[in-house]
Each structure stands twice: as structure tokens, then as C-alpha cells.
Amino acid sequence: MTDVLILVGLWSIAVGAVSGFAVTLVVEKPDVLRSIGLVHQRRVFQTHLDWIIMGVLMVAVGAVASDTPDWALVLVIIGGVVNPLLFIPLGFNADIQKMIVYKVISGLSFVSLSTGLVVTAIAQTIAY
């Protein structure tokens, strides 16, 4: 499962890199993104950075998590993928974060990532 975590992490870094083009649009041609309904442009920066950060985190965890249960690594993948995605709808409508569905998905994503990382730390500590 560590190889899957690393692969997902590498793809997250790649998506983060490509999302840099959207960051360039925010800086150079903000009207282009406004024309498709993006009203909170700082969310583009947050999405871009979070994709890269989560990708690096998944690659790093995958590289050292040889003694971690697979289910914990799956939780890291879920949180590492969903967390950056949560910024995208907020770019179009900040009120989405008040919706119960958004709150539930957001909460589960953060719990998933946190639980997976804590279990990984414990498993690796026990193994060494």
C-alpha cells in the first residue's frame, strides 16, 4: 500500500504544479477566472498549495511507513486527496462551507487524514 500512497502523492504534486497555471491567471488575468464564476480567487492559491503540500506529505509518509497498517494509509490517501478539493467550491461560493454536507465531508476528511497520520506515527514508533 505504501507504493499506492507514493503514487497518489506524486499525482497530487503534479496536479498542484499544473494548478500553477490557474495561479498565473489570478495574477495576470483575473477577469478570465471571474468570467467562469470564480469570485474568491485566493482559494486558487490555497488549492494549489494544498495539492502540493498533501502530495509531498503522502510521498514522505509512503517512503517510511513500511510497518503501518494498510487501512491507516488509505485514510491518509482519502484526507490527502479530499482536503485540497474542499477549497475549490469555496472559490465559487463561500457560503458552501455553511452547508451540512460540506461540513460533514470536511470533518470526515480531516479526521481521516489526522487518524491515518497518528496511526502511522504510532506504528512506526512501535516498529523502531
mmCIF file of C-alpha atoms in Angstrom:
data_model
loop_
_atom_site.group_PDB
_atom_site.id
_atom_site.type_symbol
_atom_site.label_atom_id
_atom_site.label_comp_id
_atom_site.label_asym_id
_atom_site.label_seq_id
_atom_site.Cartn_x
_atom_site.Cartn_y
_atom_site.Cartn_z
ATOM 1 C CA MET A 1 0.000 0.000 0.000
ATOM 2 C CA THR A 2 2.944 2.354 0.517
ATOM 3 C CA ASP A 3 3.594 2.291 -3.233
ATOM 4 C CA VAL A 4 -0.003 3.375 -3.880
ATOM 5 C CA LEU A 5 0.356 6.189 -1.336
ATOM 6 C CA ILE A 6 3.537 7.381 -3.042
ATOM 7 C CA LEU A 7 1.877 7.203 -6.469
ATOM 8 C CA VAL A 8 -1.147 9.203 -5.287
ATOM 9 C CA GLY A 9 1.248 11.690 -3.701
ATOM 10 C CA LEU A 10 3.198 12.112 -6.931
ATOM 11 C CA TRP A 11 -0.034 12.720 -8.857
ATOM 12 C CA SER A 12 -1.104 15.254 -6.245
ATOM 13 C CA ILE A 13 2.178 17.108 -6.686
ATOM 14 C CA ALA A 14 1.665 17.016 -10.464
ATOM 15 C CA VAL A 15 -1.885 18.391 -10.153
ATOM 16 C CA GLY A 16 -0.548 21.068 -7.807
ATOM 17 C CA ALA A 17 2.112 22.007 -10.334
ATOM 18 C CA VAL A 18 -0.408 22.233 -13.176
ATOM 19 C CA SER A 19 -2.726 24.296 -10.981
ATOM 20 C CA GLY A 20 0.026 26.903 -11.038
ATOM 21 C CA PHE A 21 -1.425 27.968 -14.384
ATOM 22 C CA ALA A 22 -4.613 28.971 -12.536
ATOM 23 C CA VAL A 23 -2.475 30.912 -10.061
ATOM 24 C CA THR A 24 -0.913 32.735 -13.017
ATOM 25 C CA LEU A 25 -4.396 33.600 -14.287
ATOM 26 C CA VAL A 26 -5.331 35.021 -10.878
ATOM 27 C CA VAL A 27 -2.307 37.303 -11.025
ATOM 28 C CA GLU A 28 -2.173 38.159 -14.729
ATOM 29 C CA LYS A 29 -5.780 37.884 -15.956
ATOM 30 C CA PRO A 30 -8.191 37.698 -13.002
ATOM 31 C CA ASP A 31 -11.139 38.536 -15.259
ATOM 32 C CA VAL A 32 -10.783 35.170 -17.004
ATOM 33 C CA LEU A 33 -11.499 33.300 -13.783
ATOM 34 C CA ARG A 34 -14.237 35.755 -12.781
ATOM 35 C CA SER A 35 -15.927 35.034 -16.113
ATOM 36 C CA ILE A 36 -16.381 31.376 -15.086
ATOM 37 C CA GLY A 37 -17.802 32.367 -11.716
ATOM 38 C CA LEU A 38 -14.702 32.267 -9.513
ATOM 39 C CA VAL A 39 -15.310 35.090 -7.037
ATOM 40 C CA HIS A 40 -12.908 34.197 -4.215
ATOM 41 C CA GLN A 41 -9.635 33.988 -6.070
ATOM 42 C CA ARG A 42 -7.446 33.371 -3.027
ATOM 43 C CA ARG A 43 -8.965 29.868 -2.972
ATOM 44 C CA VAL A 44 -6.939 29.159 -6.131
ATOM 45 C CA PHE A 45 -3.745 29.773 -4.145
ATOM 46 C CA GLN A 46 -4.990 27.597 -1.287
ATOM 47 C CA THR A 47 -5.894 24.746 -3.622
ATOM 48 C CA HIS A 48 -2.558 24.991 -5.425
ATOM 49 C CA LEU A 49 -0.515 24.949 -2.226
ATOM 50 C CA ASP A 50 -2.607 22.263 -0.543
ATOM 51 C CA TRP A 51 -2.276 19.903 -3.521
ATOM 52 C CA ILE A 52 1.495 20.273 -3.363
ATOM 53 C CA ILE A 53 1.705 20.035 0.432
ATOM 54 C CA MET A 54 -0.560 16.978 0.601
ATOM 55 C CA GLY A 55 1.363 15.360 -2.250
ATOM 56 C CA VAL A 56 4.710 15.840 -0.536
ATOM 57 C CA LEU A 57 3.188 14.573 2.715
ATOM 58 C CA MET A 58 1.880 11.409 1.041
ATOM 59 C CA VAL A 59 5.192 10.716 -0.700
ATOM 60 C CA ALA A 60 7.089 11.201 2.559
ATOM 61 C CA VAL A 61 4.732 9.006 4.571
ATOM 62 C CA GLY A 62 4.740 6.338 1.871
ATOM 63 C CA ALA A 63 8.524 6.298 1.865
ATOM 64 C CA VAL A 64 8.782 5.471 5.580
ATOM 65 C CA ALA A 65 5.521 3.749 6.509
ATOM 66 C CA SER A 66 6.537 0.136 5.929
ATOM 67 C CA ASP A 67 5.073 -1.024 9.260
ATOM 68 C CA THR A 68 1.806 0.904 9.056
ATOM 69 C CA PRO A 69 -1.490 -0.939 8.579
ATOM 70 C CA ASP A 70 -2.940 -0.518 5.099
ATOM 71 C CA TRP A 71 -6.210 0.881 6.443
ATOM 72 C CA ALA A 72 -4.314 3.801 8.021
ATOM 73 C CA LEU A 73 -2.578 4.554 4.725
ATOM 74 C CA VAL A 74 -5.950 4.518 2.968
ATOM 75 C CA LEU A 75 -7.122 7.152 5.476
ATOM 76 C CA VAL A 76 -4.078 9.286 4.609
ATOM 77 C CA ILE A 77 -4.909 8.975 0.912
ATOM 78 C CA ILE A 78 -8.547 9.952 1.467
ATOM 79 C CA GLY A 79 -7.641 13.003 3.532
ATOM 80 C CA GLY A 80 -4.735 13.931 1.282
ATOM 81 C CA VAL A 81 -6.948 13.981 -1.800
ATOM 82 C CA VAL A 82 -10.166 15.402 -0.374
ATOM 83 C CA ASN A 83 -8.617 18.242 1.648
ATOM 84 C CA PRO A 84 -7.317 20.192 -1.381
ATOM 85 C CA LEU A 85 -10.566 19.580 -3.254
ATOM 86 C CA LEU A 86 -12.521 21.269 -0.456
ATOM 87 C CA PHE A 87 -11.115 24.684 -1.440
ATOM 88 C CA ILE A 88 -12.471 24.537 -4.997
ATOM 89 C CA PRO A 89 -16.202 25.041 -4.309
ATOM 90 C CA LEU A 90 -15.339 27.826 -1.858
ATOM 91 C CA GLY A 91 -13.825 29.774 -4.736
ATOM 92 C CA PHE A 92 -17.243 29.949 -6.328
ATOM 93 C CA ASN A 93 -19.416 30.351 -3.238
ATOM 94 C CA ALA A 94 -18.056 30.883 0.278
ATOM 95 C CA ASP A 95 -21.457 30.061 1.767
ATOM 96 C CA ILE A 96 -20.984 26.423 0.781
ATOM 97 C CA GLN A 97 -18.932 25.962 3.937
ATOM 98 C CA LYS A 98 -22.113 26.594 5.957
ATOM 99 C CA MET A 99 -23.886 23.630 4.361
ATOM 100 C CA ILE A 100 -24.125 20.484 6.471
ATOM 101 C CA VAL A 101 -22.937 18.271 3.601
ATOM 102 C CA TYR A 102 -19.781 20.363 3.205
ATOM 103 C CA LYS A 103 -19.175 20.356 6.951
ATOM 104 C CA VAL A 104 -19.555 16.583 7.141
ATOM 105 C CA ILE A 105 -17.244 15.931 4.188
ATOM 106 C CA SER A 106 -14.711 18.426 5.514
ATOM 107 C CA GLY A 107 -14.817 16.983 9.014
ATOM 108 C CA LEU A 108 -14.501 13.397 7.808
ATOM 109 C CA SER A 109 -11.607 14.344 5.551
ATOM 110 C CA PHE A 110 -9.671 15.999 8.365
ATOM 111 C CA VAL A 111 -10.423 13.150 10.761
ATOM 112 C CA SER A 112 -9.332 10.664 8.100
ATOM 113 C CA LEU A 113 -6.011 12.399 7.466
ATOM 114 C CA SER A 114 -5.317 13.013 11.151
ATOM 115 C CA THR A 115 -6.167 9.461 12.187
ATOM 116 C CA GLY A 116 -4.095 7.968 9.391
ATOM 117 C CA LEU A 117 -1.073 10.090 10.265
ATOM 118 C CA VAL A 118 -1.306 9.404 14.005
ATOM 119 C CA VAL A 119 -1.659 5.648 13.428
ATOM 120 C CA THR A 120 1.326 5.817 11.065
ATOM 121 C CA ALA A 121 3.424 7.616 13.685
ATOM 122 C CA ILE A 122 2.442 5.095 16.354
ATOM 123 C CA ALA A 123 3.064 2.089 14.096
ATOM 124 C CA GLN A 124 6.469 3.348 13.039
ATOM 125 C CA THR A 125 7.413 4.195 16.614
ATOM 126 C CA ILE A 126 6.482 0.708 17.790
ATOM 127 C CA ALA A 127 8.393 -0.869 14.895
ATOM 128 C CA TYR A 128 11.570 1.014 15.772
#
